[in-house]
PDB file of C-alpha atoms (C1' of nucleotides) in Angstrom:
ATOM      1  CA  MET I  58       7.697  11.746  20.259  1.00  0.00           C
ATOM      2  CA  SER I  59       7.406   8.089  21.183  1.00  0.00           C
ATOM      3  CA  PRO I  60       4.505   5.988  19.953  1.00  0.00           C
ATOM      4  CA  ALA I  61       1.829   4.464  22.123  1.00  0.00           C
ATOM      5  CA  THR I  62       2.680   0.929  23.099  1.00  0.00           C
ATOM      6  CA  ASN I  63      -0.811  -0.481  23.476  1.00  0.00           C
ATOM      7  CA  ILE I  64      -1.781  -3.053  20.886  1.00  0.00           C
ATOM      8  CA  ILE I  65      -5.139  -2.367  19.223  1.00  0.00           C
ATOM      9  CA  ALA I  66      -7.575  -5.054  20.394  1.00  0.00           C
ATOM     10  CA  ALA I  67      -9.216  -7.447  17.932  1.00  0.00           C
ATOM     11  CA  ASP I  68     -12.752  -6.069  18.412  1.00  0.00           C
ATOM     12  CA  PHE I  69     -11.680  -2.723  16.924  1.00  0.00           C
ATOM     13  CA  PHE I  70     -11.574  -4.431  13.510  1.00  0.00           C
ATOM     14  CA  ASN I  71     -15.072  -5.802  13.830  1.00  0.00           C
ATOM     15  CA  GLN I  72     -16.855  -2.600  12.803  1.00  0.00           C
ATOM     16  CA  SER I  73     -17.548  -0.669   9.605  1.00  0.00           C
ATOM     17  CA  THR I  74     -14.593  -0.762   7.217  1.00  0.00           C
ATOM     18  CA  LEU I  75     -14.969   2.916   6.295  1.00  0.00           C
ATOM     19  CA  LYS I  76     -14.857   3.855   9.983  1.00  0.00           C
ATOM     20  CA  ILE I  77     -11.799   1.688  10.571  1.00  0.00           C
ATOM     21  CA  ALA I  78     -10.015   3.207   7.561  1.00  0.00           C
ATOM     22  CA  LYS I  79     -10.436   6.658   9.140  1.00  0.00           C
ATOM     23  CA  GLU I  80      -9.735   5.525  12.706  1.00  0.00           C
ATOM     24  CA  LEU I  81      -6.464   3.864  11.662  1.00  0.00           C
ATOM     25  CA  LEU I  82      -5.022   7.263  10.676  1.00  0.00           C
ATOM     26  CA  GLY I  83      -2.599   8.213  13.430  1.00  0.00           C
ATOM     27  CA  CYS I  84      -2.224   4.642  14.680  1.00  0.00           C
ATOM     28  CA  TYR I  85       1.138   2.912  14.402  1.00  0.00           C
ATOM     29  CA  LEU I  86       2.320  -0.089  12.438  1.00  0.00           C
ATOM     30  CA  ALA I  87       5.197  -1.832  14.202  1.00  0.00           C
ATOM     31  CA  HIS I  88       7.374  -4.712  13.021  1.00  0.00           C
ATOM     32  CA  TYR I  89       9.496  -6.532  15.605  1.00  0.00           C
ATOM     33  CA  HIS I  90      12.036  -8.123  13.269  1.00  0.00           C
ATOM     34  CA  PRO I  91      15.380  -9.870  13.931  1.00  0.00           C
ATOM     35  CA  ASP I  92      17.106  -7.076  12.004  1.00  0.00           C
ATOM     36  CA  GLY I  93      15.514  -4.426  14.226  1.00  0.00           C
ATOM     37  CA  ILE I  94      12.283  -2.687  15.114  1.00  0.00           C
ATOM     38  CA  THR I  95      10.583  -0.433  12.590  1.00  0.00           C
ATOM     39  CA  ILE I  96       7.549   1.708  13.406  1.00  0.00           C
ATOM     40  CA  GLY I  97       5.524   4.073  11.250  1.00  0.00           C
ATOM     41  CA  LYS I  98       2.485   6.236  11.870  1.00  0.00           C
ATOM     42  CA  ILE I  99      -0.359   5.458   9.472  1.00  0.00           C
ATOM     43  CA  VAL I 100      -1.118   8.628   7.479  1.00  0.00           C
ATOM     44  CA  GLU I 101      -3.002   7.304   4.415  1.00  0.00           C
ATOM     45  CA  THR I 102      -5.497   4.450   3.952  1.00  0.00           C
ATOM     46  CA  GLU I 103      -8.018   3.108   1.443  1.00  0.00           C
ATOM     47  CA  ALA I 104     -11.155   1.076   2.178  1.00  0.00           C
ATOM     48  CA  TYR I 105     -12.192  -1.885   0.028  1.00  0.00           C
ATOM     49  CA  LEU I 106     -15.767  -3.049   0.605  1.00  0.00           C
ATOM     50  CA  SER I 107     -17.504  -6.299  -0.282  1.00  0.00           C
ATOM     51  CA  ASN I 108     -19.994  -4.610  -2.662  1.00  0.00           C
ATOM     52  CA  ASP I 109     -17.251  -2.536  -4.298  1.00  0.00           C
ATOM     53  CA  PRO I 110     -16.072  -3.431  -7.838  1.00  0.00           C
ATOM     54  CA  ALA I 111     -12.461  -2.453  -7.038  1.00  0.00           C
ATOM     55  CA  CYS I 112     -12.303  -4.891  -4.115  1.00  0.00           C
ATOM     56  CA  HIS I 113     -10.359  -8.108  -4.680  1.00  0.00           C
ATOM     57  CA  ALA I 114     -13.060  -9.976  -2.774  1.00  0.00           C
ATOM     58  CA  ALA I 115     -15.977  -8.576  -4.804  1.00  0.00           C
ATOM     59  CA  ARG I 116     -16.222 -11.628  -7.066  1.00  0.00           C
ATOM     60  CA  GLY I 117     -15.929 -14.236  -4.369  1.00  0.00           C
ATOM     61  CA  LYS I 118     -13.237 -16.117  -2.522  1.00  0.00           C
ATOM     62  CA  THR I 119     -10.129 -17.333  -4.374  1.00  0.00           C
ATOM     63  CA  GLN I 120      -6.755 -18.599  -3.222  1.00  0.00           C
ATOM     64  CA  ARG I 121      -5.318 -15.108  -3.609  1.00  0.00           C
ATOM     65  CA  ASN I 122      -7.935 -13.148  -1.635  1.00  0.00           C
ATOM     66  CA  GLU I 123      -8.759 -15.823   0.951  1.00  0.00           C
ATOM     67  CA  ALA I 124      -7.260 -13.772   3.797  1.00  0.00           C
ATOM     68  CA  MET I 125      -9.900 -11.074   3.240  1.00  0.00           C
ATOM     69  CA  PHE I 126     -12.582 -13.557   4.282  1.00  0.00           C
ATOM     70  CA  GLY I 127     -10.688 -14.568   7.411  1.00  0.00           C
ATOM     71  CA  PRO I 128     -10.719 -13.056  10.900  1.00  0.00           C
ATOM     72  CA  PRO I 129     -10.628  -9.251  11.274  1.00  0.00           C
ATOM     73  CA  GLY I 130      -7.412  -7.763  12.567  1.00  0.00           C
ATOM     74  CA  HIS I 131      -5.286 -10.122  10.493  1.00  0.00           C
ATOM     75  CA  ALA I 132      -3.088  -9.247   7.495  1.00  0.00           C
ATOM     76  CA  TYR I 133      -3.992  -9.509   3.815  1.00  0.00           C
ATOM     77  CA  ILE I 134      -0.812  -9.267   1.725  1.00  0.00           C
ATOM     78  CA  TYR I 135      -0.977  -9.590  -2.052  1.00  0.00           C
ATOM     79  CA  PHE I 136       1.497  -9.627  -4.928  1.00  0.00           C
ATOM     80  CA  ILE I 137       1.064  -6.946  -7.586  1.00  0.00           C
ATOM     81  CA  TYR I 138       2.680  -5.868 -10.875  1.00  0.00           C
ATOM     82  CA  GLY I 139       5.101  -8.766 -10.851  1.00  0.00           C
ATOM     83  CA  MET I 140       7.402  -7.210  -8.252  1.00  0.00           C
ATOM     84  CA  TYR I 141       5.610  -5.649  -5.300  1.00  0.00           C
ATOM     85  CA  PHE I 142       3.491  -6.525  -2.302  1.00  0.00           C
ATOM     86  CA  CYS I 143       0.790  -4.462  -0.608  1.00  0.00           C
ATOM     87  CA  PHE I 144      -0.359  -4.745   3.007  1.00  0.00           C
ATOM     88  CA  ASN I 145      -3.983  -4.610   4.189  1.00  0.00           C
ATOM     89  CA  VAL I 146      -5.796  -5.000   7.490  1.00  0.00           C
ATOM     90  CA  VAL I 147      -8.782  -7.374   7.263  1.00  0.00           C
ATOM     91  CA  THR I 148     -11.976  -5.788   8.611  1.00  0.00           C
ATOM     92  CA  GLY I 149     -15.556  -6.747   9.451  1.00  0.00           C
ATOM     93  CA  PRO I 150     -16.988 -10.073  10.576  1.00  0.00           C
ATOM     94  CA  ILE I 151     -15.429 -13.269   9.269  1.00  0.00           C
ATOM     95  CA  GLU I 152     -16.424 -14.162   5.655  1.00  0.00           C
ATOM     96  CA  THR I 153     -17.255 -10.493   4.833  1.00  0.00           C
ATOM     97  CA  GLY I 154     -14.367  -9.904   2.419  1.00  0.00           C
ATOM     98  CA  GLU I 155     -13.364  -6.350   3.320  1.00  0.00           C
ATOM     99  CA  ALA I 156     -10.030  -4.712   4.162  1.00  0.00           C
ATOM    100  CA  VAL I 157      -8.138  -1.455   4.585  1.00  0.00           C
ATOM    101  CA  LEU I 158      -5.071  -0.885   2.401  1.00  0.00           C
ATOM    102  CA  ILE I 159      -2.267   0.941   4.205  1.00  0.00           C
ATOM    103  CA  ARG I 160      -0.896   3.387   1.639  1.00  0.00           C
ATOM    104  CA  ALA I 161       1.614   5.522   3.550  1.00  0.00           C
ATOM    105  CA  LEU I 162       3.467   5.754   6.849  1.00  0.00           C
ATOM    106  CA  GLU I 163       5.345   8.516   8.607  1.00  0.00           C
ATOM    107  CA  PRO I 164       8.559   6.815   9.781  1.00  0.00           C
ATOM    108  CA  VAL I 165       8.884   6.931  13.576  1.00  0.00           C
ATOM    109  CA  GLN I 166      11.486   4.333  14.527  1.00  0.00           C
ATOM    110  CA  GLY I 167      14.136   2.320  12.664  1.00  0.00           C
ATOM    111  CA  MET I 168      14.651   4.801   9.829  1.00  0.00           C
ATOM    112  CA  GLU I 169      18.190   3.528   9.190  1.00  0.00           C
ATOM    113  CA  LEU I 170      16.906   0.002   8.673  1.00  0.00           C
ATOM    114  CA  MET I 171      14.114   1.292   6.435  1.00  0.00           C
ATOM    115  CA  GLN I 172      16.733   3.145   4.421  1.00  0.00           C
ATOM    116  CA  GLN I 173      18.846   0.000   4.009  1.00  0.00           C
ATOM    117  CA  ARG I 174      15.872  -2.054   2.886  1.00  0.00           C
ATOM    118  CA  ARG I 175      14.692   0.593   0.420  1.00  0.00           C
ATOM    119  CA  GLN I 176      18.073   1.594  -0.924  1.00  0.00           C
ATOM    120  CA  ASN I 177      18.593   0.938  -4.600  1.00  0.00           C
ATOM    121  CA  LYS I 178      22.234  -0.126  -4.848  1.00  0.00           C
ATOM    122  CA  LYS I 179      22.830   1.861  -8.037  1.00  0.00           C
ATOM    123  CA  LEU I 180      21.592   5.034  -6.389  1.00  0.00           C
ATOM    124  CA  ALA I 181      24.246   7.199  -4.756  1.00  0.00           C
ATOM    125  CA  LYS I 182      22.015   9.441  -2.667  1.00  0.00           C
ATOM    126  CA  PRO I 183      19.988   8.240   0.314  1.00  0.00           C
ATOM    127  CA  ILE I 184      16.217   8.252  -0.013  1.00  0.00           C
ATOM    128  CA  GLN I 185      14.556  11.247   1.656  1.00  0.00           C
ATOM    129  CA  LEU I 186      12.679  10.546   4.885  1.00  0.00           C
ATOM    130  CA  HIS I 187       9.327  11.463   3.342  1.00  0.00           C
ATOM    131  CA  GLN I 188       9.955   9.058   0.433  1.00  0.00           C
ATOM    132  CA  LEU I 189      10.664   5.976   2.561  1.00  0.00           C
ATOM    133  CA  CYS I 190       7.059   4.875   3.131  1.00  0.00           C
ATOM    134  CA  ASN I 191       4.916   7.123   0.886  1.00  0.00           C
ATOM    135  CA  GLY I 192       3.303   4.334  -1.101  1.00  0.00           C
ATOM    136  CA  PRO I 193       1.822   0.886  -0.392  1.00  0.00           C
ATOM    137  CA  ALA I 194       4.697  -1.122  -1.914  1.00  0.00           C
ATOM    138  CA  LYS I 195       7.362   1.191  -0.522  1.00  0.00           C
ATOM    139  CA  LEU I 196       6.194   0.791   3.065  1.00  0.00           C
ATOM    140  CA  VAL I 197       6.079  -2.993   2.710  1.00  0.00           C
ATOM    141  CA  ILE I 198       9.747  -2.949   1.665  1.00  0.00           C
ATOM    142  CA  ALA I 199      10.782  -0.421   4.336  1.00  0.00           C
ATOM    143  CA  MET I 200       8.997  -2.359   7.100  1.00  0.00           C
ATOM    144  CA  GLY I 201      10.422  -5.703   5.961  1.00  0.00           C
ATOM    145  CA  ILE I 202       6.952  -7.194   5.514  1.00  0.00           C
ATOM    146  CA  GLU I 203       6.971 -10.458   3.564  1.00  0.00           C
ATOM    147  CA  LYS I 204       4.474 -12.628   1.764  1.00  0.00           C
ATOM    148  CA  TYR I 205       4.527 -15.380   4.406  1.00  0.00           C
ATOM    149  CA  GLN I 206       2.938 -12.887   6.832  1.00  0.00           C
ATOM    150  CA  ASN I 207      -0.296 -13.031   4.866  1.00  0.00           C
ATOM    151  CA  LYS I 208      -3.091 -14.006   7.296  1.00  0.00           C
ATOM    152  CA  SER I 209      -0.925 -13.338  10.348  1.00  0.00           C
ATOM    153  CA  CYS I 210      -2.569 -11.897  13.452  1.00  0.00           C
ATOM    154  CA  LEU I 211      -1.763  -8.218  14.024  1.00  0.00           C
ATOM    155  CA  GLN I 212      -2.147  -8.536  17.797  1.00  0.00           C
ATOM    156  CA  THR I 213       0.106 -11.538  18.428  1.00  0.00           C
ATOM    157  CA  SER I 214       2.578 -11.755  15.517  1.00  0.00           C
ATOM    158  CA  PRO I 215       5.720  -9.577  15.133  1.00  0.00           C
ATOM    159  CA  LEU I 216       3.618  -7.278  12.952  1.00  0.00           C
ATOM    160  CA  GLN I 217       1.341  -5.188  15.171  1.00  0.00           C
ATOM    161  CA  LEU I 218      -0.985  -2.213  15.137  1.00  0.00           C
ATOM    162  CA  LEU I 219      -0.604   0.179  18.070  1.00  0.00           C
ATOM    163  CA  GLN I 220      -3.000   2.802  19.387  1.00  0.00           C
ATOM    164  CA  LYS I 221      -2.656   6.432  18.363  1.00  0.00           C
ATOM    165  CA  ASP I 222      -1.425   9.305  20.528  1.00  0.00           C
ATOM    166  CA  LEU I 223      -3.897  11.862  21.809  1.00  0.00           C
ATOM    167  CA  SER I 224      -1.804  14.485  20.034  1.00  0.00           C
ATOM    168  CA  THR I 225      -2.551  13.126  16.549  1.00  0.00           C
ATOM    169  CA  PRO I 226      -4.111  15.768  14.289  1.00  0.00           C
ATOM    170  CA  LYS I 227      -7.736  14.892  13.679  1.00  0.00           C
ATOM    171  CA  LYS I 228      -8.419  16.626  10.366  1.00  0.00           C
ATOM    172  CA  ILE I 229      -8.953  13.959   7.690  1.00  0.00           C
ATOM    173  CA  ILE I 230      -9.155  14.479   3.932  1.00  0.00           C
ATOM    174  CA  THR I 231     -11.553  12.136   2.127  1.00  0.00           C
ATOM    175  CA  THR I 232     -10.965  11.528  -1.580  1.00  0.00           C
ATOM    176  CA  THR I 233     -10.924   8.885  -4.335  1.00  0.00           C
ATOM    177  CA  ARG I 234      -8.652   5.879  -4.477  1.00  0.00           C
ATOM    178  CA  ILE I 235      -5.453   5.577  -6.510  1.00  0.00           C
ATOM    179  CA  GLY I 236      -4.536   3.172  -9.293  1.00  0.00           C
ATOM    180  CA  ILE I 237      -7.960   1.669 -10.009  1.00  0.00           C
ATOM    181  CA  GLU I 238     -10.468   1.908 -12.859  1.00  0.00           C
ATOM    182  CA  GLN I 239     -13.595   0.273 -11.468  1.00  0.00           C
ATOM    183  CA  GLY I 240     -15.096   2.135  -8.512  1.00  0.00           C
ATOM    184  CA  LYS I 241     -12.774   5.103  -9.081  1.00  0.00           C
ATOM    185  CA  ALA I 242     -15.468   7.663  -8.113  1.00  0.00           C
ATOM    186  CA  LEU I 243     -16.046   6.232  -4.623  1.00  0.00           C
ATOM    187  CA  PRO I 244     -14.652   8.413  -1.766  1.00  0.00           C
ATOM    188  CA  TYR I 245     -12.827   5.617   0.002  1.00  0.00           C
ATOM    189  CA  ARG I 246      -9.337   7.115   0.387  1.00  0.00           C
ATOM    190  CA  PHE I 247      -8.363   8.953   3.578  1.00  0.00           C
ATOM    191  CA  TYR I 248      -5.289  10.842   4.710  1.00  0.00           C
ATOM    192  CA  LEU I 249      -4.177  13.191   7.471  1.00  0.00           C
ATOM    193  CA  LYS I 250      -4.465  16.814   6.358  1.00  0.00           C
ATOM    194  CA  ASP I 251      -1.168  18.678   5.910  1.00  0.00           C
ATOM    195  CA  ASN I 252       0.887  15.535   6.449  1.00  0.00           C
ATOM    196  CA  SER I 253       3.932  15.441   4.162  1.00  0.00           C
ATOM    197  CA  PHE I 254       4.367  11.648   4.251  1.00  0.00           C
ATOM    198  CA  ILE I 255       1.338  10.749   2.107  1.00  0.00           C
ATOM    199  CA  SER I 256       1.773   9.237  -1.376  1.00  0.00           C
ATOM    200  CA  LYS I 257      -0.233  11.872  -3.267  1.00  0.00           C
ATOM    201  CA  LYS I 258      -2.545  14.828  -2.584  1.00  0.00           C
TER     202      LYS I 258
ATOM    203  C1'  DA Y  58       5.932  18.864 -12.753  1.00  0.00           C
ATOM    204  C1'  DG Y  59       3.651  15.933 -15.562  1.00  0.00           C
ATOM    205  C1'  DA Y  60       3.213  12.134 -19.016  1.00  0.00           C
ATOM    206  C1'  DG Y  61       4.870   7.864 -20.689  1.00  0.00           C
ATOM    207  C1'  DC Y  62       6.676   3.529 -20.056  1.00  0.00           C
ATOM    208  C1'  DG Y  63       9.296  -0.756 -18.813  1.00  0.00           C
ATOM    209  C1'  DA Y  64      10.061  -4.129 -15.269  1.00  0.00           C
ATOM    210  C1'  DT Y  65       8.085  -8.581 -13.999  1.00  0.00           C
ATOM    211  C1'  DG Y  66       4.961 -12.614 -12.577  1.00  0.00           C
ATOM    212  C1'  DG Y  67       0.614 -14.570 -10.616  1.00  0.00           C
ATOM    213  C1'  DC Y  68      -4.026 -14.681 -11.573  1.00  0.00           C
ATOM    214  C1'  DC Y  69      -8.226 -14.969 -13.797  1.00  0.00           C
ATOM    215  C1'  DT Y  70     -14.241 -10.922 -16.768  1.00  0.00           C
TER     216       DT Y  70
ATOM    217  C1'  DG J  85      -3.452 -13.495 -23.373  1.00  0.00           C
ATOM    218  C1'  DG J  86      -4.414  -9.461 -20.757  1.00  0.00           C
ATOM    219  C1'  DC J  87      -4.867  -7.382 -16.568  1.00  0.00           C
ATOM    220  C1'  DC J  88      -3.043  -5.529 -12.326  1.00  0.00           C
ATOM    221  C1'  DA J  89      -4.937  -1.474  -5.106  1.00  0.00           C
ATOM    222  C1'  DT J  90       3.221   0.140  -8.135  1.00  0.00           C
ATOM    223  C1'  DC J  91       7.556   2.340  -8.696  1.00  0.00           C
ATOM    224  C1'  DG J  92      11.321   4.864 -10.618  1.00  0.00           C
ATOM    225  C1'  DC J  93      13.416   6.443 -14.655  1.00  0.00           C
ATOM    226  C1'  DT J  94      13.299   9.267 -18.908  1.00  0.00           C
ATOM    227  C1'  DC J  95      11.553  12.492 -21.831  1.00  0.00           C
ATOM    228  C1'  DT J  96       9.333  16.959 -22.819  1.00  0.00           C
ATOM    229  C1'  DA J  97       8.661  21.707 -20.742  1.00  0.00           C
TER     230       DA J  97
END
DNA sequence: AGAGCGATGGCCT
DNA sequence: GGCCATCGCTCTA
């Protein structure tokens, strides 16, 4: 199964963040990198809204969250827990401060490269396919996404979002977000039903 | 198979 | 100083 090759146009990201979080399921994240091309199907997302206590942008613009207030369809990449990065798609009109966190991908192309990037040198066994991108920090490593790509345009930079296939299953599970305390009851996490590449049921 | 915890550093309730 | 949109290892079953 080969992915669609059409880049998602900028105006797609200028609508409700909750809608975008659901619509992104089944779409592809592609990285055209000197080391090779990696592509994954988006299978799990979380929405972060401007009036939402868990949202980095909820208490106003800072140097760290500035990208969230920038143009929709660009990247927001932040550093977390002293060692990891997470990748978001900025949504809504400029200065809104909303985004969709990409939490898991189903690897589609460049699995060998993903494996190399994710491989812990001390570990003898290769990482299972369904473990390569089943978490927000894991997929950033596997895709070779780096901090300097914060604020980069996802239509024109080497990091791109591609349209979904018609064959993508449409059943979506809606549930609560992972790893937060404030706003933990809000149903802002979405994943493709029966997909084995998600981070957690 | 689930709980606990250490790693590790930038950023502010 | 304490918090963090995480991960992988270890310990108890």
